[in-house]
Tab-separated table of C-alpha atoms and ligand atoms in Angstrom:
chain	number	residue	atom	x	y	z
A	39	UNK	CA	-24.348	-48.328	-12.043
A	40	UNK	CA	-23.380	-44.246	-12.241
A	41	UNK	CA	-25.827	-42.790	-10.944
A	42	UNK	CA	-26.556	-39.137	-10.754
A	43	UNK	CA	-27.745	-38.114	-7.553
A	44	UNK	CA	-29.427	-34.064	-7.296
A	45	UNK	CA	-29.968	-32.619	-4.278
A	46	UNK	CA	-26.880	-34.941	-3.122
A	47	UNK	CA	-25.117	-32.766	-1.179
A	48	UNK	CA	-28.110	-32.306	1.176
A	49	UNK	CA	-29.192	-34.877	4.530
A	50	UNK	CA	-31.057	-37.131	2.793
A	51	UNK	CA	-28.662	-37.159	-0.353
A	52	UNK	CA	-25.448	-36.954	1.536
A	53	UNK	CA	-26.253	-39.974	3.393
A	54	UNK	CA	-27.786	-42.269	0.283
A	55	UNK	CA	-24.603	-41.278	-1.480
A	56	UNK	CA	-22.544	-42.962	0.887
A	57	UNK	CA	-24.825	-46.157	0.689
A	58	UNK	CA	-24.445	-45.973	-3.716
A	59	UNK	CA	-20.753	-45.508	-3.142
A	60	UNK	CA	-20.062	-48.777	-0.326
A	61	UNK	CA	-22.322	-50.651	-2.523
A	62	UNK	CA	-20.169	-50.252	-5.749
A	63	UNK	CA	-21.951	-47.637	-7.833
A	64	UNK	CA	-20.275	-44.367	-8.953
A	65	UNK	CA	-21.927	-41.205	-7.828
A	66	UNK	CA	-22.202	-38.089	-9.930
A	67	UNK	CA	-23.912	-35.105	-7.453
A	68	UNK	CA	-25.590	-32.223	-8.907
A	69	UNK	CA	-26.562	-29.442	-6.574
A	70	UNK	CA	-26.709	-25.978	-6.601
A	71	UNK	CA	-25.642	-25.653	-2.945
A	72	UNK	CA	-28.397	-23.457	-2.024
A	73	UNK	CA	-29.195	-25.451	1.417
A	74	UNK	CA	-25.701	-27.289	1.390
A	75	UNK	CA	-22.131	-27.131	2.141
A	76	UNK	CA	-19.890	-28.526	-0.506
A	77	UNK	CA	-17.362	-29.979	2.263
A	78	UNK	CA	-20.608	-32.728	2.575
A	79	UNK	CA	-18.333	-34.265	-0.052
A	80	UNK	CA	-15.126	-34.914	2.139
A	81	UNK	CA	-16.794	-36.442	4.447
A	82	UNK	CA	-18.886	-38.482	2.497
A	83	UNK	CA	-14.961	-39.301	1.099
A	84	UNK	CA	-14.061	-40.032	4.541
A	85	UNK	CA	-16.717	-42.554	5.338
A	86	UNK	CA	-16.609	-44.480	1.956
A	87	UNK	CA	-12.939	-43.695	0.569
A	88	UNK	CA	-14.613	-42.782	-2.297
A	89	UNK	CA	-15.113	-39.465	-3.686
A	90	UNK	CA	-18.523	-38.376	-5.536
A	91	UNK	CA	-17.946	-36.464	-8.871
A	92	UNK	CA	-19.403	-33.168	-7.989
A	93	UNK	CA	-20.966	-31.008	-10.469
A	94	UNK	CA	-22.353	-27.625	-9.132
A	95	UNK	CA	-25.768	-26.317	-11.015
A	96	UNK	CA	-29.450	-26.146	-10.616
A	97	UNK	CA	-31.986	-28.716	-11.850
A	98	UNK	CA	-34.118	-26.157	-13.157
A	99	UNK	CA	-31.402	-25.479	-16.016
A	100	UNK	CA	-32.206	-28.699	-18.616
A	101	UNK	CA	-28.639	-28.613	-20.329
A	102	UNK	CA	-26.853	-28.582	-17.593
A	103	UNK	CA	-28.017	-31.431	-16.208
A	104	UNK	CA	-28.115	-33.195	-19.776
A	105	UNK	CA	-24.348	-32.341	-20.191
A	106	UNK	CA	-23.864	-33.795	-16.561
A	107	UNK	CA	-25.423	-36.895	-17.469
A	108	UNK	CA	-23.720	-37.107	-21.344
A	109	UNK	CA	-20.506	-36.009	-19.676
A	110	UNK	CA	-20.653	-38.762	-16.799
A	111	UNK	CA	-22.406	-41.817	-18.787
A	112	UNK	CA	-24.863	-42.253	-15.980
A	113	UNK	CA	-28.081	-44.763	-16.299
A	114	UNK	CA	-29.960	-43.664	-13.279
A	115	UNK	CA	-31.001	-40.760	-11.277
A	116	UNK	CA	-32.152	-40.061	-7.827
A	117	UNK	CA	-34.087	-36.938	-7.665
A	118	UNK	CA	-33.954	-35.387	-4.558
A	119	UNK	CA	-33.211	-31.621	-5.219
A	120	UNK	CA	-36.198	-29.267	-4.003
A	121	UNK	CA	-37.544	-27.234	-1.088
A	122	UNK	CA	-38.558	-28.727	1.591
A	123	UNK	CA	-40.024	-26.144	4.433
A	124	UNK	CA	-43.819	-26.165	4.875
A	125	UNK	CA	-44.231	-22.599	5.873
A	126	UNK	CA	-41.775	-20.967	3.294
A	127	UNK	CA	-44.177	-22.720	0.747
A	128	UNK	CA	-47.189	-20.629	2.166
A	129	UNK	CA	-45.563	-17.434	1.815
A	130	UNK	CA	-43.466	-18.358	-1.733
A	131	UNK	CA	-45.632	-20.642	-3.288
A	132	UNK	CA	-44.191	-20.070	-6.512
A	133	UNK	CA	-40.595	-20.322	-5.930
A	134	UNK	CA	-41.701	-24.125	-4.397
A	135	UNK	CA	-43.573	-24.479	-7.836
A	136	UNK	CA	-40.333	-23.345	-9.767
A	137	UNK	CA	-38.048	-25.434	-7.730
A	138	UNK	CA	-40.036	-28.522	-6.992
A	139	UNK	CA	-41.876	-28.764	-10.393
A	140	UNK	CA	-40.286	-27.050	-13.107
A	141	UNK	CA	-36.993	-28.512	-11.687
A	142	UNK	CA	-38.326	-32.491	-11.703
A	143	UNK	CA	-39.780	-31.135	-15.120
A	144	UNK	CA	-35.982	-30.196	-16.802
A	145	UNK	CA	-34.668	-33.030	-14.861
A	146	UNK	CA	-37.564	-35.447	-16.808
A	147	UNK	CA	-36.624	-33.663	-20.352
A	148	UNK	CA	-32.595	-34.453	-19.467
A	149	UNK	CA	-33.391	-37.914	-18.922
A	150	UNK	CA	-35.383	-38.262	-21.872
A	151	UNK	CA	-33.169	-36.717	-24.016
A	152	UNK	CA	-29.910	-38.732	-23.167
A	153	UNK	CA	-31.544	-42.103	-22.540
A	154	UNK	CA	-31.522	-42.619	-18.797
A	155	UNK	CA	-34.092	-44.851	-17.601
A	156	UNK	CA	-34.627	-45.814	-14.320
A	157	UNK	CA	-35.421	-42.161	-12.149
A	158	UNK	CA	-35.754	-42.063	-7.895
A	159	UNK	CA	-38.462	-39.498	-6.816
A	160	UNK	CA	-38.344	-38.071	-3.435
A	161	UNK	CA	-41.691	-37.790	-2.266
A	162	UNK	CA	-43.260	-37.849	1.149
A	163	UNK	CA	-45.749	-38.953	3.269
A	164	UNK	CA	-47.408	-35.401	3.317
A	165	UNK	CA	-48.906	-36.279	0.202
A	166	UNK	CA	-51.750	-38.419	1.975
A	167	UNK	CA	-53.455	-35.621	3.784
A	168	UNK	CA	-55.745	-36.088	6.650
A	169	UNK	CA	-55.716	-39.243	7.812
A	170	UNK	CA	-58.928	-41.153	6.745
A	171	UNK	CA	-57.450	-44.492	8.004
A	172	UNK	CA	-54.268	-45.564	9.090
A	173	UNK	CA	-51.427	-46.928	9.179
A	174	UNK	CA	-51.334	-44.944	5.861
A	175	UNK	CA	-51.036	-47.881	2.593
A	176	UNK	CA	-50.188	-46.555	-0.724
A	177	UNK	CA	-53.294	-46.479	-1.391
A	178	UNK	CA	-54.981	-44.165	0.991
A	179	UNK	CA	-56.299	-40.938	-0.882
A	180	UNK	CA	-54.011	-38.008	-1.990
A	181	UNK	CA	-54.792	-34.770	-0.366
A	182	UNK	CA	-52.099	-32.603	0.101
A	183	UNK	CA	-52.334	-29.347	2.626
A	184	UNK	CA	-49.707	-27.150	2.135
A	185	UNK	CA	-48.163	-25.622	-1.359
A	186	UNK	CA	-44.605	-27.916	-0.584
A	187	UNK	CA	-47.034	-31.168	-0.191
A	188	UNK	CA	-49.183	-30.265	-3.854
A	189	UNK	CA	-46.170	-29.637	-5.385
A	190	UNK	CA	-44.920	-33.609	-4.306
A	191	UNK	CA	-48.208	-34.531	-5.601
A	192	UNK	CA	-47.986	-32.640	-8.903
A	193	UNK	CA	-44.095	-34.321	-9.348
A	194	UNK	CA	-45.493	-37.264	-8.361
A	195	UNK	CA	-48.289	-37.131	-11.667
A	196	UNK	CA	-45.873	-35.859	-13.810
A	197	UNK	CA	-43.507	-38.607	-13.368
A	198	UNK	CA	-46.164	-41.104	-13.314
A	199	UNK	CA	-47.154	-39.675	-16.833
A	200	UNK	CA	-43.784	-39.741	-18.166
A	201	UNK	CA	-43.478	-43.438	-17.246
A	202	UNK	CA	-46.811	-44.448	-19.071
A	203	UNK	CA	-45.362	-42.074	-22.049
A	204	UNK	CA	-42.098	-43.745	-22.248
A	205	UNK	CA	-43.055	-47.308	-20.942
A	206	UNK	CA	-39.058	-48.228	-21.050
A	207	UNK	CA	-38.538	-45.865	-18.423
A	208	UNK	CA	-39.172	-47.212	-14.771
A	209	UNK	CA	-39.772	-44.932	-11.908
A	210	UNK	CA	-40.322	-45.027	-8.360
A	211	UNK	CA	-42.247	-42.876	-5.939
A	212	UNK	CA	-40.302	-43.412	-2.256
A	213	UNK	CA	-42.640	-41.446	0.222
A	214	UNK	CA	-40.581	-40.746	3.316
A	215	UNK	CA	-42.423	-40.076	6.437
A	216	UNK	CA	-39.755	-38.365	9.153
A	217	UNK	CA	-36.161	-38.989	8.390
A	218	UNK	CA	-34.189	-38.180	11.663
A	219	UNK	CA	-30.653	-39.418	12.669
A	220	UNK	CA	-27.343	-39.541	11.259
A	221	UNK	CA	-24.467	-41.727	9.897
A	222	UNK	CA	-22.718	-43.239	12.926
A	223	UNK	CA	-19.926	-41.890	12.327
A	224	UNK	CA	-21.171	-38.380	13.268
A	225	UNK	CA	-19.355	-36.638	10.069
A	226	UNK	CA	-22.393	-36.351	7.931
A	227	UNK	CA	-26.235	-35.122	9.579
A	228	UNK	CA	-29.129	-32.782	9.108
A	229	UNK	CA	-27.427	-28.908	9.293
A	230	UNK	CA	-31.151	-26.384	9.539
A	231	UNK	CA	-30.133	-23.177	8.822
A	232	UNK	CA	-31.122	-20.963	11.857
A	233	UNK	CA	-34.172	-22.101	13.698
A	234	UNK	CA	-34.905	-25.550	12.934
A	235	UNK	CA	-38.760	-26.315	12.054
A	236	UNK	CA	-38.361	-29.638	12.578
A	237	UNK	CA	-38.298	-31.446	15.903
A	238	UNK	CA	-35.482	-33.529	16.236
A	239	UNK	CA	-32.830	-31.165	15.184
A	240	UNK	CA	-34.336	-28.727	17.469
A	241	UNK	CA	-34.525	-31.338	20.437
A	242	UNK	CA	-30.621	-31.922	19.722
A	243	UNK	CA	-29.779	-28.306	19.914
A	244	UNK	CA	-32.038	-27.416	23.412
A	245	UNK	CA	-29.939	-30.713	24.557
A	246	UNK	CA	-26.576	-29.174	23.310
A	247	UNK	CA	-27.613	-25.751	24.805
A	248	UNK	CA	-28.050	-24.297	21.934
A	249	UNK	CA	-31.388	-22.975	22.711
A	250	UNK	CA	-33.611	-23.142	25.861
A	251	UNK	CA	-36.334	-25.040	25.481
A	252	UNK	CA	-38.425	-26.931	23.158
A	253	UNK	CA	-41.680	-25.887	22.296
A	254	UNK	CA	-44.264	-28.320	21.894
A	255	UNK	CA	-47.022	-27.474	19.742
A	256	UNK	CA	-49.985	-28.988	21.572
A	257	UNK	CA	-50.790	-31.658	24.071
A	258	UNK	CA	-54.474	-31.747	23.228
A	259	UNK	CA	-54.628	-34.244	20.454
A	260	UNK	CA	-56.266	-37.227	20.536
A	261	UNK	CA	-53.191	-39.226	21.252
A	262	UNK	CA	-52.060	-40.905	24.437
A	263	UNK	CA	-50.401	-37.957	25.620
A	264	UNK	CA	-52.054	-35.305	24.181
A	265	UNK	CA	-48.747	-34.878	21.862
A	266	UNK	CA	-48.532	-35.332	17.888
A	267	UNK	CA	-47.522	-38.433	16.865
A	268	UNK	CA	-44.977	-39.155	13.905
A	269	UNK	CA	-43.248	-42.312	12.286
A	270	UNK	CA	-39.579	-41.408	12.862
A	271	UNK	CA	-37.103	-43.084	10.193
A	272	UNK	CA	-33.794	-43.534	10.531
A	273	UNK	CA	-32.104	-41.598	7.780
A	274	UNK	CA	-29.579	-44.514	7.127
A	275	UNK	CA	-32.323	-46.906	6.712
A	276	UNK	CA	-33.898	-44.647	4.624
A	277	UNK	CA	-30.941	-44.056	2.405
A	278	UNK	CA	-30.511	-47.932	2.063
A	279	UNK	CA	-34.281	-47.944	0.981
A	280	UNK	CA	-32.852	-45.559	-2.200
A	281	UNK	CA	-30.709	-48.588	-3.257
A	282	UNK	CA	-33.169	-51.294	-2.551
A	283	UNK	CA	-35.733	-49.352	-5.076
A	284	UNK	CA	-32.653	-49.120	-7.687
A	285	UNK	CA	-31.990	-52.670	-7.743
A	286	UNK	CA	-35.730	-53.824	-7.145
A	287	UNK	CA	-36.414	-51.632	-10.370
A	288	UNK	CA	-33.549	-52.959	-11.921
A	289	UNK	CA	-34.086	-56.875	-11.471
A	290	UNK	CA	-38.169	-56.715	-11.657
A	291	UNK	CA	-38.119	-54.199	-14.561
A	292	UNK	CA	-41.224	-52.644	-12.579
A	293	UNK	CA	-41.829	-48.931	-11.204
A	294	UNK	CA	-43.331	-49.001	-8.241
A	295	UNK	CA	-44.944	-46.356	-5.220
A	296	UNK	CA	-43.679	-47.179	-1.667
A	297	UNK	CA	-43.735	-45.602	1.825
A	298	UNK	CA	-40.302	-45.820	3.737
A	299	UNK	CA	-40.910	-45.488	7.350
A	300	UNK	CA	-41.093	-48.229	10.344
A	301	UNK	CA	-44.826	-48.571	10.904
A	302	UNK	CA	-44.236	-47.493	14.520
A	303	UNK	CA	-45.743	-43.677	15.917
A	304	UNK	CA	-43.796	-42.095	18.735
A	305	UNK	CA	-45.063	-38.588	20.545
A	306	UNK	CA	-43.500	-35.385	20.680
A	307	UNK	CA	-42.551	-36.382	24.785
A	308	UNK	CA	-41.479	-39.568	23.946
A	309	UNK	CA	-38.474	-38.130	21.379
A	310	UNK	CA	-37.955	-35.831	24.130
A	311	UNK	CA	-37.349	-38.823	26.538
A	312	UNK	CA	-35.606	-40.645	24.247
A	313	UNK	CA	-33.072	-37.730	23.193
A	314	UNK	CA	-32.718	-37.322	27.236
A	315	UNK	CA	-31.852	-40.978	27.158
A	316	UNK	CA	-29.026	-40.465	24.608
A	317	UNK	CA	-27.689	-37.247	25.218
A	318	UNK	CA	-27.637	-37.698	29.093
A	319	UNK	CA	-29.116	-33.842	29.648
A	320	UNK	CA	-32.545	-32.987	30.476
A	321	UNK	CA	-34.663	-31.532	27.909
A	322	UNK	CA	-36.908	-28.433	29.621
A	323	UNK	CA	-40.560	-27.854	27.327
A	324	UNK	CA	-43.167	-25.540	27.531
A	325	UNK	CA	-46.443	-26.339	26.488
A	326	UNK	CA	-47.543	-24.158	23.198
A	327	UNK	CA	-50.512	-24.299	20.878
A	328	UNK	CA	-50.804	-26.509	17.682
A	329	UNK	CA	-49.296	-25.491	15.157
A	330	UNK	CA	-51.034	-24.261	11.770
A	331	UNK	CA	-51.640	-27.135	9.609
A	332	UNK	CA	-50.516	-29.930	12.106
A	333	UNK	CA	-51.950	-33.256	12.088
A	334	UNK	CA	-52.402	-35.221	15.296
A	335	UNK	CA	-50.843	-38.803	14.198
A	336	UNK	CA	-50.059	-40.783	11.474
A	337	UNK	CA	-47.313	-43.084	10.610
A	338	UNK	CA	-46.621	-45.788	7.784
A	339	UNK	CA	-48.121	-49.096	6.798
A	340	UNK	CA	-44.476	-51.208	5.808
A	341	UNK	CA	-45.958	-54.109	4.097
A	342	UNK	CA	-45.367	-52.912	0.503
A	343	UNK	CA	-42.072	-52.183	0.594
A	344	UNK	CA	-40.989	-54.839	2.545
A	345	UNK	CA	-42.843	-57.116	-0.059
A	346	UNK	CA	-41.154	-55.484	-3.187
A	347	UNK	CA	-38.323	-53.854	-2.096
A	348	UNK	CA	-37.335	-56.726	0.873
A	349	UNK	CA	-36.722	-53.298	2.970
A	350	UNK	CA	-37.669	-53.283	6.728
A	351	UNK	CA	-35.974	-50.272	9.052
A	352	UNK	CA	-33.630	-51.873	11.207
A	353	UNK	CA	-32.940	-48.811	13.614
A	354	UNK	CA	-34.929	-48.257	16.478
A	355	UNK	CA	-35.663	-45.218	18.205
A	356	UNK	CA	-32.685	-45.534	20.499
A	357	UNK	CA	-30.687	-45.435	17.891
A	358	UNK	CA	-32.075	-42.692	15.628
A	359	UNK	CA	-31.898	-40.823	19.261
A	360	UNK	CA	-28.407	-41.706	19.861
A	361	UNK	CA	-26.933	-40.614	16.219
A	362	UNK	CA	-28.905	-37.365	16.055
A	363	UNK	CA	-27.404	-36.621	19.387
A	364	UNK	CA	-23.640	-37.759	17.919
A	365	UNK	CA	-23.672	-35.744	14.947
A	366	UNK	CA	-25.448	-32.683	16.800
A	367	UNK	CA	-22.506	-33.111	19.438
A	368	UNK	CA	-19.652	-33.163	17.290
A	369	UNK	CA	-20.589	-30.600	15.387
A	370	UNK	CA	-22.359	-28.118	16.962
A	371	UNK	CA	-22.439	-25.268	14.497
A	372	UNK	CA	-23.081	-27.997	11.588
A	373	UNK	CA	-21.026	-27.918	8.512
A	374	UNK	CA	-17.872	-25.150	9.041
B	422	LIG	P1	-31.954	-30.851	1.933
B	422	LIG	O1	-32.398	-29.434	1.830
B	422	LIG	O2	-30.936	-31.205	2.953
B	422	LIG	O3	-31.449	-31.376	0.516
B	422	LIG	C1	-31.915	-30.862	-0.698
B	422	LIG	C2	-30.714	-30.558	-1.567
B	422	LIG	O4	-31.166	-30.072	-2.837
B	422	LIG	C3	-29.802	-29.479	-0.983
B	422	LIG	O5	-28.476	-29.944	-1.013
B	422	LIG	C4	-29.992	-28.276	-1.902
B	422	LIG	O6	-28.833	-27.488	-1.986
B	422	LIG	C5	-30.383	-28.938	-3.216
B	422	LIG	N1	-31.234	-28.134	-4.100
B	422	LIG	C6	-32.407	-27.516	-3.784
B	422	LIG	N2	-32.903	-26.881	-4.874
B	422	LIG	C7	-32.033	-27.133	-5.889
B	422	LIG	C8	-32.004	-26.764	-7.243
B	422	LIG	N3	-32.947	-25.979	-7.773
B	422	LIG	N4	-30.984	-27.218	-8.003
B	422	LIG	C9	-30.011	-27.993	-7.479
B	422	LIG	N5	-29.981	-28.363	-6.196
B	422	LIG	C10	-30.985	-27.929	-5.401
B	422	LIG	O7	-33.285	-31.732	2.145
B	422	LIG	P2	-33.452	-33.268	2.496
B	422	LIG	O8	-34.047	-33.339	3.834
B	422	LIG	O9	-32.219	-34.000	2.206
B	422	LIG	O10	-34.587	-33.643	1.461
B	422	LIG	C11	-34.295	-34.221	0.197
B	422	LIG	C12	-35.601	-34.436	-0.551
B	422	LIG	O11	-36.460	-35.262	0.231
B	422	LIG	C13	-36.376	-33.159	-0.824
B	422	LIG	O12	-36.945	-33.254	-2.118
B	422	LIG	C14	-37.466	-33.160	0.231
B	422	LIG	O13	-38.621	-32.471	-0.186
B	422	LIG	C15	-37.730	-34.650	0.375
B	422	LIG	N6	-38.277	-34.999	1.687
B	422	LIG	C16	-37.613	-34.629	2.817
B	422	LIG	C17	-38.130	-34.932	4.062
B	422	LIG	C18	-37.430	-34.508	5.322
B	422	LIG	O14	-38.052	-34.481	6.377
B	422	LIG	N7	-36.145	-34.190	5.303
B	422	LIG	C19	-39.347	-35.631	4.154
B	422	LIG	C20	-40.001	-36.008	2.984
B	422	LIG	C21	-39.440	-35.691	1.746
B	423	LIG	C1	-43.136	-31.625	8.736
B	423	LIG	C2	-43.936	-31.077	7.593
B	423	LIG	C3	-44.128	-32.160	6.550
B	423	LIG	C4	-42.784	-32.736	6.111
B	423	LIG	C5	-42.071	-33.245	7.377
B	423	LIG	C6	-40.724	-33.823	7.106
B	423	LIG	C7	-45.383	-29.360	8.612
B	423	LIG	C8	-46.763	-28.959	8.925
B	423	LIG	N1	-45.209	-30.580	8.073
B	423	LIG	O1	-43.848	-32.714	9.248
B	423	LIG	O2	-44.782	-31.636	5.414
B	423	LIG	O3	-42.962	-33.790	5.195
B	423	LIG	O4	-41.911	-32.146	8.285
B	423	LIG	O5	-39.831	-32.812	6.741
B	423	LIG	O6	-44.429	-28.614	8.785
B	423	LIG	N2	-43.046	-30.227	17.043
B	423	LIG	C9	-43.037	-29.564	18.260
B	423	LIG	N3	-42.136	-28.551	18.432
B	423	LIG	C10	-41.241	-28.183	17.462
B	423	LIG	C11	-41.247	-28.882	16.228
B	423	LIG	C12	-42.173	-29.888	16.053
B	423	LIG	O7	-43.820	-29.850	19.159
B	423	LIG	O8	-40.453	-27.250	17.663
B	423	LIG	C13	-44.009	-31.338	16.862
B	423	LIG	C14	-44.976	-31.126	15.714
B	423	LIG	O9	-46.131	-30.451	16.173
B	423	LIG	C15	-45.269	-32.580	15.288
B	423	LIG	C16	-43.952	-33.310	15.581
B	423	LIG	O10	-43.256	-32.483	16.503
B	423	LIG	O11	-46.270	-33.141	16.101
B	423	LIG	C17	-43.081	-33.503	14.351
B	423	LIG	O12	-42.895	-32.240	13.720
B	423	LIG	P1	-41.889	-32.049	12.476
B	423	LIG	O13	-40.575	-32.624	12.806
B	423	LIG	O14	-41.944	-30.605	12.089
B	423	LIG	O15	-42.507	-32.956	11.340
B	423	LIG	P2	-44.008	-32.989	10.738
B	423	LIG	O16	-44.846	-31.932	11.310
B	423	LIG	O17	-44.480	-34.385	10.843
């Protein structure tokens, strides 16, 4: 299959294009570079031997991305392209609109116009909300908190829509709850510019001595230590999860709405411990308050993807500790 991949040259996309490429299909990437580095695409080379086509442009121009798909014959797309930091969506909601729903929009009206019909959404597990059970199943409520998480939801509809509208078209909805780790080989891994929000790139970077300490925001929840609670994916698992969903679409002829994560909730001291573990260096924390808009646990009920997709997470916590650490150790300023 060619498949064009946006948002490929980022840490999800970087590492689901090596997974397309060792499985046989060709990968076109269309990104406009604006949280990526375009040498991403040597070492995806490196890894696979195979080199993505790379066409630089933004998702939000239609014709570009319908001349990258005429130009490159693809049949599929994996949309992962889009802003992704909870905070910069409070204070620019609209540019999160413009980029997460206008672009999904133009990308919709490409693939509708050339013919392409089988489309990968990037969604995430912030679209469920507050918890009002969990694990979280596919079906638990939508209830979005933050501008980034509405606009998931309102890509989510619109995609939905489009695949009643054109019923030939099959979509699915992969809702990622917290991809962490790295490819193995340490050349390809999540690169935060300046202060990262999220935790395990900042645990890796107090452990390289990058910064001090790690600030953990609250040890008052309800949890067993007081700490939040997330379900931490492997990024590699969750890039073989993209392929799974291809071919599942492909041989059922059915779209479908799955969570990718393990099932399993660790605490904000237990990655700590863990990233200790793997790194070998202690890992000093101060106590903070919660931060705005945090929830105190949740993590993923696995049943429906293993039943449709035949995916399961095979990486434990050890090692999504272990290749964070290797990629944040071999390259310690990121991408150069
Ligand atoms: P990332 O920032 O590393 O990758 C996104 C890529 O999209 C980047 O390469 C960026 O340059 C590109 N891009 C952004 N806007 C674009 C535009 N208008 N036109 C063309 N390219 C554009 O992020 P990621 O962590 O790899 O996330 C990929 C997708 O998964 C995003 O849609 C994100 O919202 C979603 N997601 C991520 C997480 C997470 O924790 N990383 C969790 C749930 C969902
Ligand atoms: C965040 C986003 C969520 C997004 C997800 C994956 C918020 C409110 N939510 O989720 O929408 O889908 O990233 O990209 O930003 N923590 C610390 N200290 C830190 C950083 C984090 O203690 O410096 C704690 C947090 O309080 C939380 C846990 O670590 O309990 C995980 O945080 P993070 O990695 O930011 O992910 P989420 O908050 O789950």
């Amino acid at each position: 299959m060619k498949i064009l991949v946006t948002g490929g040259a980022g840490y999800i996309g970087s590492h689901t294009c090596v997974e397309l490429l060792d499985g046989g299909h060709d990968v076109v990437v269309y990104d406009n570079l604006c949280n990526a580095n375009e040498g991403v695409l040597d070492r995806v080379e490196h890894i696979t031997g195979k080199r993505p086509v790379f066409v630089r442009g933004d998702i939000r121009d239609a014709e570009a991305v319908e001349a990258a798909l005429r130009q490159h014959a693809c049949t599929a797309i994996i949309h992962f392209a889009g802003l992704k930091a909870v905070g910069e969506s409070v204070e620019k909601p609209l540019m999160y609109y413009d980029n997460n729903v206008v672009g999904t929009m133009r990308v919709l009206e490409a693939a509708a116009k050339t013919g392409v019909r089988q489309f990968v959404f990037s969604s995430s597990a912030t679209v469920y909300g507050e918890p009002k059970f969990l694990p979280f199943t596919e079906e638990h409520p939508t209830a979005a908190m933050n501008p980034y998480g509405k606009t998931k939801l309102a890509a989510e509809g619109m995609i939905e829509a489009f695949a009643v509208a054109v019923p030939t078209c099959k979509v699915a909805l992969l809702r990622y709850f917290n991809p962490v780790g790295a490819h193995e080989s340490g050349l390809i891994g999540e690169d935060p510019k300046g202060i990262p929000n999220n935790l395990m790139p900042y645990v890796t970077q107090v452990a390289a001595g990058r910064r001090t300490h790690l600030n953990v925001w609250g040890n008052d929840y309800d949890t067993p230590d007081g700490t939040g609670v997330r379900d931490y994916v492997h990024v590699v698992d969750l890039a073989k999860g993209h392929v799974r969903a291809l071919d599942t679409m492909a041989e059922k002829g059915e779209s479908l709405t799955v969570n990718l994560g393990t099932g399993k909730g660790y605490s904000v001291l237990e990655i700590v411990k863990a990233v200790e573990v793997a790194s070998g260096k202690t890992i000093p924390t101060k106590i903070g308050p919660r931060r705005f808009g945090d929830l105190p646990a949740y993590w993923a009920d696995t049943a429906l993807a293993e039943k449709l997709l035949g995916w399961k997470a095979e990486r434990d916590l050890a090692a999504m500790c272990r290749d964070s650490w290797n990629w944040q150790s071999k390259n310690p300023d990121g991408y150069v």
